[in-house]
Amino acid sequence: MHSTIRIIPLKLIPHSDRTAILAAYSRELGRVSFAVNSGAGAAAARRRALLMPLNPLEVVSSARPGRDLLTMREPRALMPLHQIISSPERSAVVLFIAEVLERVLRQSEPEPLLFDFIIDAISRLNSPLTPPANFHLCFMIRLAEMLGIAPDPFDFRPGMVFDMADGIFRLSAPLHGRNLSAADSAIAASILRMTWQNQAAFRLDRNARNQILEKILDYYSLHLTDLSTLRSPSILHSLFA
């Protein structure tokens, strides 16, 4: 059975000399995996370019009975990512987002609103009007809302501490000890108010940005899946002075 679906490539994994496995997220099917031809030559190079992380595609897919892997043909890019491709900073953000999504989007059920959110984020990052420095932080904050794990920053009052395990602000530190200091909790309450529209107003130096990202990844690791072994944050740490 053939069907046309929209996908967001997440990771291309070499499988053999002739094939690779593409992990992707689709609007119609949720998390999917495709068997794709790898090989060499100009055609293979064009195919790899199309399958770059977060390059939205429309493909004709087919499922084979008894197999988990789909096949694809007629891949077509849905938006040109000129700004992302030409910018090392934006490309690094893409690699980070793709690596995070590959870890956290393990469910197979389709979630069209989540797919649309990711497409909107890619479009924003691809705009020359969007500064990239805080984009990865804003994406993680907004993604937490989509995944149902976002804390409510408006519960914060001066002196409260943020309970990382329960995802709430408390008047005193919890017994389990997984909490931010009062000073860091105040910063968290401010950062959690970051939106696509106001992200550029957050003046953060490299050290502050890296520390905030580390805490966000710790929070995701507590509530979803371990993100401590991601490779891409080390690239982001060297950018955006």
PDB file of C-alpha atoms in Angstrom:
ATOM      1  CA  MET A   1       0.000   0.000   0.000  1.00  0.00           C
ATOM      2  CA  HIS A   2       1.374   3.389  -1.045  1.00  0.00           C
ATOM      3  CA  SER A   3       0.595   6.669   0.682  1.00  0.00           C
ATOM      4  CA  THR A   4       1.934  10.207   0.567  1.00  0.00           C
ATOM      5  CA  ILE A   5       3.157  11.435   3.931  1.00  0.00           C
ATOM      6  CA  ARG A   6       5.086  14.401   5.308  1.00  0.00           C
ATOM      7  CA  ILE A   7       8.192  13.652   7.320  1.00  0.00           C
ATOM      8  CA  ILE A   8      10.917  15.403   9.293  1.00  0.00           C
ATOM      9  CA  PRO A   9      14.227  13.504   8.983  1.00  0.00           C
ATOM     10  CA  LEU A  10      15.963  13.051  12.331  1.00  0.00           C
ATOM     11  CA  LYS A  11      18.913  10.710  11.815  1.00  0.00           C
ATOM     12  CA  LEU A  12      20.427   8.711   8.971  1.00  0.00           C
ATOM     13  CA  ILE A  13      22.110   5.549  10.251  1.00  0.00           C
ATOM     14  CA  PRO A  14      24.442   3.488   7.999  1.00  0.00           C
ATOM     15  CA  HIS A  15      23.213  -0.095   7.805  1.00  0.00           C
ATOM     16  CA  SER A  16      25.289  -1.707   5.063  1.00  0.00           C
ATOM     17  CA  ASP A  17      27.313  -0.728   2.017  1.00  0.00           C
ATOM     18  CA  ARG A  18      24.109  -0.239   0.052  1.00  0.00           C
ATOM     19  CA  THR A  19      21.451   0.793   2.562  1.00  0.00           C
ATOM     20  CA  ALA A  20      20.893   3.145   5.475  1.00  0.00           C
ATOM     21  CA  ILE A  21      18.092   3.556   8.001  1.00  0.00           C
ATOM     22  CA  LEU A  22      16.378   6.934   8.206  1.00  0.00           C
ATOM     23  CA  ALA A  23      14.695   7.748  11.514  1.00  0.00           C
ATOM     24  CA  ALA A  24      11.989  10.350  10.938  1.00  0.00           C
ATOM     25  CA  TYR A  25       8.864  11.874  12.437  1.00  0.00           C
ATOM     26  CA  SER A  26       5.759  12.039  10.259  1.00  0.00           C
ATOM     27  CA  ARG A  27       2.519  13.936  10.552  1.00  0.00           C
ATOM     28  CA  GLU A  28       0.428  10.977   9.455  1.00  0.00           C
ATOM     29  CA  LEU A  29       2.139   8.031  11.202  1.00  0.00           C
ATOM     30  CA  GLY A  30       4.225   9.459  14.034  1.00  0.00           C
ATOM     31  CA  ARG A  31       7.711   7.984  14.463  1.00  0.00           C
ATOM     32  CA  VAL A  32       8.779   6.014  11.388  1.00  0.00           C
ATOM     33  CA  SER A  33      11.897   4.363   9.969  1.00  0.00           C
ATOM     34  CA  PHE A  34      12.776   4.009   6.294  1.00  0.00           C
ATOM     35  CA  ALA A  35      15.188   1.769   4.456  1.00  0.00           C
ATOM     36  CA  VAL A  36      16.958   3.989   1.912  1.00  0.00           C
ATOM     37  CA  ASN A  37      19.608   3.323  -0.682  1.00  0.00           C
ATOM     38  CA  SER A  38      22.995   4.802   0.180  1.00  0.00           C
ATOM     39  CA  GLY A  39      25.772   4.005  -2.264  1.00  0.00           C
ATOM     40  CA  ALA A  40      27.942   6.567  -4.041  1.00  0.00           C
ATOM     41  CA  GLY A  41      27.685   8.943  -6.957  1.00  0.00           C
ATOM     42  CA  ALA A  42      25.759  12.107  -7.728  1.00  0.00           C
ATOM     43  CA  ALA A  43      22.330  10.572  -7.170  1.00  0.00           C
ATOM     44  CA  ALA A  44      23.338   9.297  -3.734  1.00  0.00           C
ATOM     45  CA  ALA A  45      24.755  12.707  -2.819  1.00  0.00           C
ATOM     46  CA  ARG A  46      21.490  14.416  -3.803  1.00  0.00           C
ATOM     47  CA  ARG A  47      19.544  11.874  -1.749  1.00  0.00           C
ATOM     48  CA  ARG A  48      21.716  12.484   1.314  1.00  0.00           C
ATOM     49  CA  ALA A  49      21.220  16.232   0.937  1.00  0.00           C
ATOM     50  CA  LEU A  50      17.453  15.768   0.881  1.00  0.00           C
ATOM     51  CA  LEU A  51      17.620  13.588   3.987  1.00  0.00           C
ATOM     52  CA  MET A  52      19.591  16.102   6.053  1.00  0.00           C
ATOM     53  CA  PRO A  53      18.237  16.510   9.608  1.00  0.00           C
ATOM     54  CA  LEU A  54      15.042  18.577   9.902  1.00  0.00           C
ATOM     55  CA  ASN A  55      14.650  19.047   6.141  1.00  0.00           C
ATOM     56  CA  PRO A  56      10.843  18.686   5.799  1.00  0.00           C
ATOM     57  CA  LEU A  57       9.892  16.282   3.016  1.00  0.00           C
ATOM     58  CA  GLU A  58       6.872  14.865   1.298  1.00  0.00           C
ATOM     59  CA  VAL A  59       7.448  11.243   0.285  1.00  0.00           C
ATOM     60  CA  VAL A  60       5.515   8.352  -1.165  1.00  0.00           C
ATOM     61  CA  SER A  61       5.910   5.537   1.350  1.00  0.00           C
ATOM     62  CA  SER A  62       5.027   1.885   1.283  1.00  0.00           C
ATOM     63  CA  ALA A  63       4.901  -0.741   4.013  1.00  0.00           C
ATOM     64  CA  ARG A  64       5.899  -4.343   3.391  1.00  0.00           C
ATOM     65  CA  PRO A  65       4.004  -7.057   5.278  1.00  0.00           C
ATOM     66  CA  GLY A  66       5.984  -8.368   8.230  1.00  0.00           C
ATOM     67  CA  ARG A  67       8.555  -5.561   8.135  1.00  0.00           C
ATOM     68  CA  ASP A  68       8.895  -2.532  10.394  1.00  0.00           C
ATOM     69  CA  LEU A  69      10.864  -0.525   7.847  1.00  0.00           C
ATOM     70  CA  LEU A  70       9.041   1.571   5.279  1.00  0.00           C
ATOM     71  CA  THR A  71      10.350   2.324   1.822  1.00  0.00           C
ATOM     72  CA  MET A  72      10.177   5.725   0.174  1.00  0.00           C
ATOM     73  CA  ARG A  73      10.201   7.177  -3.297  1.00  0.00           C
ATOM     74  CA  GLU A  74       9.691  10.584  -4.872  1.00  0.00           C
ATOM     75  CA  PRO A  75      11.034  12.610  -1.917  1.00  0.00           C
ATOM     76  CA  ARG A  76      10.257  16.295  -2.326  1.00  0.00           C
ATOM     77  CA  ALA A  77      11.517  19.128  -0.122  1.00  0.00           C
ATOM     78  CA  LEU A  78       8.709  21.178   1.394  1.00  0.00           C
ATOM     79  CA  MET A  79      10.764  24.295   2.118  1.00  0.00           C
ATOM     80  CA  PRO A  80      14.213  25.474   1.012  1.00  0.00           C
ATOM     81  CA  LEU A  81      16.480  25.818   4.053  1.00  0.00           C
ATOM     82  CA  HIS A  82      18.829  28.396   2.548  1.00  0.00           C
ATOM     83  CA  GLN A  83      19.416  30.390   5.744  1.00  0.00           C
ATOM     84  CA  ILE A  84      20.107  27.267   7.784  1.00  0.00           C
ATOM     85  CA  ILE A  85      22.465  25.672   5.259  1.00  0.00           C
ATOM     86  CA  SER A  86      24.493  28.868   4.839  1.00  0.00           C
ATOM     87  CA  SER A  87      24.868  29.528   8.585  1.00  0.00           C
ATOM     88  CA  PRO A  88      27.170  27.411  10.803  1.00  0.00           C
ATOM     89  CA  GLU A  89      25.287  28.656  13.875  1.00  0.00           C
ATOM     90  CA  ARG A  90      21.854  27.714  12.535  1.00  0.00           C
ATOM     91  CA  SER A  91      23.179  24.386  11.257  1.00  0.00           C
ATOM     92  CA  ALA A  92      24.506  23.597  14.741  1.00  0.00           C
ATOM     93  CA  VAL A  93      21.101  24.391  16.240  1.00  0.00           C
ATOM     94  CA  VAL A  94      19.480  22.040  13.700  1.00  0.00           C
ATOM     95  CA  LEU A  95      21.819  19.203  14.664  1.00  0.00           C
ATOM     96  CA  PHE A  96      20.984  19.751  18.328  1.00  0.00           C
ATOM     97  CA  ILE A  97      17.218  19.846  17.787  1.00  0.00           C
ATOM     98  CA  ALA A  98      17.329  16.753  15.568  1.00  0.00           C
ATOM     99  CA  GLU A  99      19.369  14.845  18.146  1.00  0.00           C
ATOM    100  CA  VAL A 100      16.940  15.796  20.928  1.00  0.00           C
ATOM    101  CA  LEU A 101      13.881  14.860  18.871  1.00  0.00           C
ATOM    102  CA  GLU A 102      15.409  11.523  17.868  1.00  0.00           C
ATOM    103  CA  ARG A 103      15.694  10.710  21.581  1.00  0.00           C
ATOM    104  CA  VAL A 104      12.371  12.017  22.900  1.00  0.00           C
ATOM    105  CA  LEU A 105       9.969  11.206  20.046  1.00  0.00           C
ATOM    106  CA  ARG A 106       9.859   7.463  20.544  1.00  0.00           C
ATOM    107  CA  GLN A 107       6.091   7.037  20.363  1.00  0.00           C
ATOM    108  CA  SER A 108       4.640   5.686  17.125  1.00  0.00           C
ATOM    109  CA  GLU A 109       1.264   7.399  17.335  1.00  0.00           C
ATOM    110  CA  PRO A 110       0.803  10.462  15.127  1.00  0.00           C
ATOM    111  CA  GLU A 111       0.506  13.855  16.814  1.00  0.00           C
ATOM    112  CA  PRO A 112      -0.246  16.407  14.089  1.00  0.00           C
ATOM    113  CA  LEU A 113      -0.007  19.387  16.455  1.00  0.00           C
ATOM    114  CA  LEU A 114       3.480  18.336  17.547  1.00  0.00           C
ATOM    115  CA  PHE A 115       4.528  17.847  13.923  1.00  0.00           C
ATOM    116  CA  ASP A 116       3.186  21.298  13.036  1.00  0.00           C
ATOM    117  CA  PHE A 117       5.028  22.824  15.997  1.00  0.00           C
ATOM    118  CA  ILE A 118       8.331  21.385  14.755  1.00  0.00           C
ATOM    119  CA  ILE A 119       7.677  22.579  11.199  1.00  0.00           C
ATOM    120  CA  ASP A 120       6.922  26.068  12.522  1.00  0.00           C
ATOM    121  CA  ALA A 121      10.153  26.045  14.536  1.00  0.00           C
ATOM    122  CA  ILE A 122      12.190  25.020  11.472  1.00  0.00           C
ATOM    123  CA  SER A 123      10.578  27.802   9.454  1.00  0.00           C
ATOM    124  CA  ARG A 124      11.417  30.344  12.162  1.00  0.00           C
ATOM    125  CA  LEU A 125      15.042  29.210  12.385  1.00  0.00           C
ATOM    126  CA  ASN A 126      15.286  29.461   8.591  1.00  0.00           C
ATOM    127  CA  SER A 127      14.214  33.117   8.676  1.00  0.00           C
ATOM    128  CA  PRO A 128      16.958  35.772   8.556  1.00  0.00           C
ATOM    129  CA  LEU A 129      14.839  37.782  10.997  1.00  0.00           C
ATOM    130  CA  THR A 130      15.277  35.168  13.745  1.00  0.00           C
ATOM    131  CA  PRO A 131      18.478  35.481  15.801  1.00  0.00           C
ATOM    132  CA  PRO A 132      19.856  31.979  16.444  1.00  0.00           C
ATOM    133  CA  ALA A 133      21.696  32.486  19.757  1.00  0.00           C
ATOM    134  CA  ASN A 134      18.801  31.642  22.099  1.00  0.00           C
ATOM    135  CA  PHE A 135      16.796  29.565  19.642  1.00  0.00           C
ATOM    136  CA  HIS A 136      17.735  26.163  21.064  1.00  0.00           C
ATOM    137  CA  LEU A 137      16.740  27.276  24.564  1.00  0.00           C
ATOM    138  CA  CYS A 138      13.405  28.627  23.376  1.00  0.00           C
ATOM    139  CA  PHE A 139      12.742  25.472  21.385  1.00  0.00           C
ATOM    140  CA  MET A 140      13.350  23.242  24.401  1.00  0.00           C
ATOM    141  CA  ILE A 141      11.064  25.361  26.570  1.00  0.00           C
ATOM    142  CA  ARG A 142       8.264  25.362  24.007  1.00  0.00           C
ATOM    143  CA  LEU A 143       8.765  21.636  23.246  1.00  0.00           C
ATOM    144  CA  ALA A 144       8.294  20.867  26.947  1.00  0.00           C
ATOM    145  CA  GLU A 145       4.864  22.477  26.680  1.00  0.00           C
ATOM    146  CA  MET A 146       3.976  20.285  23.706  1.00  0.00           C
ATOM    147  CA  LEU A 147       5.128  17.171  25.581  1.00  0.00           C
ATOM    148  CA  GLY A 148       3.212  18.045  28.740  1.00  0.00           C
ATOM    149  CA  ILE A 149       6.199  18.459  31.070  1.00  0.00           C
ATOM    150  CA  ALA A 150       6.523  22.258  31.181  1.00  0.00           C
ATOM    151  CA  PRO A 151       6.661  23.958  34.593  1.00  0.00           C
ATOM    152  CA  ASP A 152       4.472  27.004  35.237  1.00  0.00           C
ATOM    153  CA  PRO A 153       6.770  30.027  35.722  1.00  0.00           C
ATOM    154  CA  PHE A 154       3.896  32.133  37.003  1.00  0.00           C
ATOM    155  CA  ASP A 155       3.809  30.049  40.199  1.00  0.00           C
ATOM    156  CA  PHE A 156       7.182  31.497  41.163  1.00  0.00           C
ATOM    157  CA  ARG A 157       7.565  33.926  44.061  1.00  0.00           C
ATOM    158  CA  PRO A 158      10.873  35.406  45.278  1.00  0.00           C
ATOM    159  CA  GLY A 159      12.680  32.979  47.560  1.00  0.00           C
ATOM    160  CA  MET A 160      11.074  29.849  46.100  1.00  0.00           C
ATOM    161  CA  VAL A 161      13.160  26.955  44.784  1.00  0.00           C
ATOM    162  CA  PHE A 162      12.458  24.902  41.687  1.00  0.00           C
ATOM    163  CA  ASP A 163      11.857  21.196  42.302  1.00  0.00           C
ATOM    164  CA  MET A 164      13.392  19.502  39.249  1.00  0.00           C
ATOM    165  CA  ALA A 165      11.799  16.122  39.984  1.00  0.00           C
ATOM    166  CA  ASP A 166       8.221  17.349  40.423  1.00  0.00           C
ATOM    167  CA  GLY A 167       8.505  20.278  38.011  1.00  0.00           C
ATOM    168  CA  ILE A 168       7.109  22.872  40.422  1.00  0.00           C
ATOM    169  CA  PHE A 169       8.282  25.846  42.464  1.00  0.00           C
ATOM    170  CA  ARG A 170       8.335  25.238  46.222  1.00  0.00           C
ATOM    171  CA  LEU A 171       8.606  27.426  49.305  1.00  0.00           C
ATOM    172  CA  SER A 172      11.403  25.210  50.636  1.00  0.00           C
ATOM    173  CA  ALA A 173      13.836  22.649  49.248  1.00  0.00           C
ATOM    174  CA  PRO A 174      12.427  19.110  48.811  1.00  0.00           C
ATOM    175  CA  LEU A 175      13.931  16.222  50.741  1.00  0.00           C
ATOM    176  CA  HIS A 176      15.130  14.447  47.584  1.00  0.00           C
ATOM    177  CA  GLY A 177      17.549  17.304  46.878  1.00  0.00           C
ATOM    178  CA  ARG A 178      16.842  17.595  43.154  1.00  0.00           C
ATOM    179  CA  ASN A 179      16.218  21.313  43.187  1.00  0.00           C
ATOM    180  CA  LEU A 180      17.792  24.517  41.971  1.00  0.00           C
ATOM    181  CA  SER A 181      19.103  27.141  44.350  1.00  0.00           C
ATOM    182  CA  ALA A 182      16.883  30.146  45.060  1.00  0.00           C
ATOM    183  CA  ALA A 183      19.026  32.282  42.738  1.00  0.00           C
ATOM    184  CA  ASP A 184      18.945  29.736  39.909  1.00  0.00           C
ATOM    185  CA  SER A 185      15.212  29.219  40.462  1.00  0.00           C
ATOM    186  CA  ALA A 186      14.616  32.923  39.862  1.00  0.00           C
ATOM    187  CA  ILE A 187      16.589  32.655  36.623  1.00  0.00           C
ATOM    188  CA  ALA A 188      14.575  29.574  35.635  1.00  0.00           C
ATOM    189  CA  ALA A 189      11.289  31.396  36.230  1.00  0.00           C
ATOM    190  CA  SER A 190      12.471  34.159  33.905  1.00  0.00           C
ATOM    191  CA  ILE A 191      13.819  31.834  31.197  1.00  0.00           C
ATOM    192  CA  LEU A 192      10.600  29.797  31.216  1.00  0.00           C
ATOM    193  CA  ARG A 193       8.809  32.921  29.998  1.00  0.00           C
ATOM    194  CA  MET A 194      10.906  32.928  26.812  1.00  0.00           C
ATOM    195  CA  THR A 195       8.846  32.857  23.609  1.00  0.00           C
ATOM    196  CA  TRP A 196       9.592  33.036  19.897  1.00  0.00           C
ATOM    197  CA  GLN A 197       8.666  36.705  20.029  1.00  0.00           C
ATOM    198  CA  ASN A 198      10.793  37.815  23.001  1.00  0.00           C
ATOM    199  CA  GLN A 199      13.803  35.463  22.846  1.00  0.00           C
ATOM    200  CA  ALA A 200      16.116  38.146  21.444  1.00  0.00           C
ATOM    201  CA  ALA A 201      15.453  40.308  24.517  1.00  0.00           C
ATOM    202  CA  PHE A 202      17.215  37.766  26.766  1.00  0.00           C
ATOM    203  CA  ARG A 203      20.805  39.008  26.915  1.00  0.00           C
ATOM    204  CA  LEU A 204      22.822  35.934  27.827  1.00  0.00           C
ATOM    205  CA  ASP A 205      26.547  35.393  27.583  1.00  0.00           C
ATOM    206  CA  ARG A 206      28.007  32.055  26.502  1.00  0.00           C
ATOM    207  CA  ASN A 207      28.525  30.778  30.042  1.00  0.00           C
ATOM    208  CA  ALA A 208      24.974  31.600  31.154  1.00  0.00           C
ATOM    209  CA  ARG A 209      23.508  30.079  27.999  1.00  0.00           C
ATOM    210  CA  ASN A 210      25.468  26.864  28.479  1.00  0.00           C
ATOM    211  CA  GLN A 211      24.472  26.563  32.138  1.00  0.00           C
ATOM    212  CA  ILE A 212      20.803  27.079  31.286  1.00  0.00           C
ATOM    213  CA  LEU A 213      20.978  24.427  28.559  1.00  0.00           C
ATOM    214  CA  GLU A 214      22.607  21.995  30.992  1.00  0.00           C
ATOM    215  CA  LYS A 215      19.746  22.439  33.473  1.00  0.00           C
ATOM    216  CA  ILE A 216      17.130  22.039  30.731  1.00  0.00           C
ATOM    217  CA  LEU A 217      18.739  18.782  29.603  1.00  0.00           C
ATOM    218  CA  ASP A 218      18.828  17.587  33.219  1.00  0.00           C
ATOM    219  CA  TYR A 219      15.106  18.330  33.491  1.00  0.00           C
ATOM    220  CA  TYR A 220      14.290  16.407  30.308  1.00  0.00           C
ATOM    221  CA  SER A 221      16.415  13.512  31.550  1.00  0.00           C
ATOM    222  CA  LEU A 222      14.382  13.358  34.751  1.00  0.00           C
ATOM    223  CA  HIS A 223      11.010  13.494  33.021  1.00  0.00           C
ATOM    224  CA  LEU A 224      11.436  11.811  29.616  1.00  0.00           C
ATOM    225  CA  THR A 225      14.676  10.108  28.649  1.00  0.00           C
ATOM    226  CA  ASP A 226      18.385  10.445  29.347  1.00  0.00           C
ATOM    227  CA  LEU A 227      19.913  13.291  27.341  1.00  0.00           C
ATOM    228  CA  SER A 228      23.263  13.342  29.118  1.00  0.00           C
ATOM    229  CA  THR A 229      25.081  11.648  26.229  1.00  0.00           C
ATOM    230  CA  LEU A 230      24.050  14.041  23.461  1.00  0.00           C
ATOM    231  CA  ARG A 231      26.953  15.066  21.234  1.00  0.00           C
ATOM    232  CA  SER A 232      25.612  18.302  19.776  1.00  0.00           C
ATOM    233  CA  PRO A 233      25.612  20.469  22.948  1.00  0.00           C
ATOM    234  CA  SER A 234      29.422  20.537  22.877  1.00  0.00           C
ATOM    235  CA  ILE A 235      29.200  22.282  19.493  1.00  0.00           C
ATOM    236  CA  LEU A 236      26.680  24.800  20.801  1.00  0.00           C
ATOM    237  CA  HIS A 237      28.894  25.495  23.823  1.00  0.00           C
ATOM    238  CA  SER A 238      31.553  26.953  21.528  1.00  0.00           C
ATOM    239  CA  LEU A 239      29.136  29.249  19.687  1.00  0.00           C
ATOM    240  CA  PHE A 240      27.146  32.367  20.468  1.00  0.00           C
ATOM    241  CA  ALA A 241      29.568  34.405  22.560  1.00  0.00           C
TER     242      ALA A 241
END
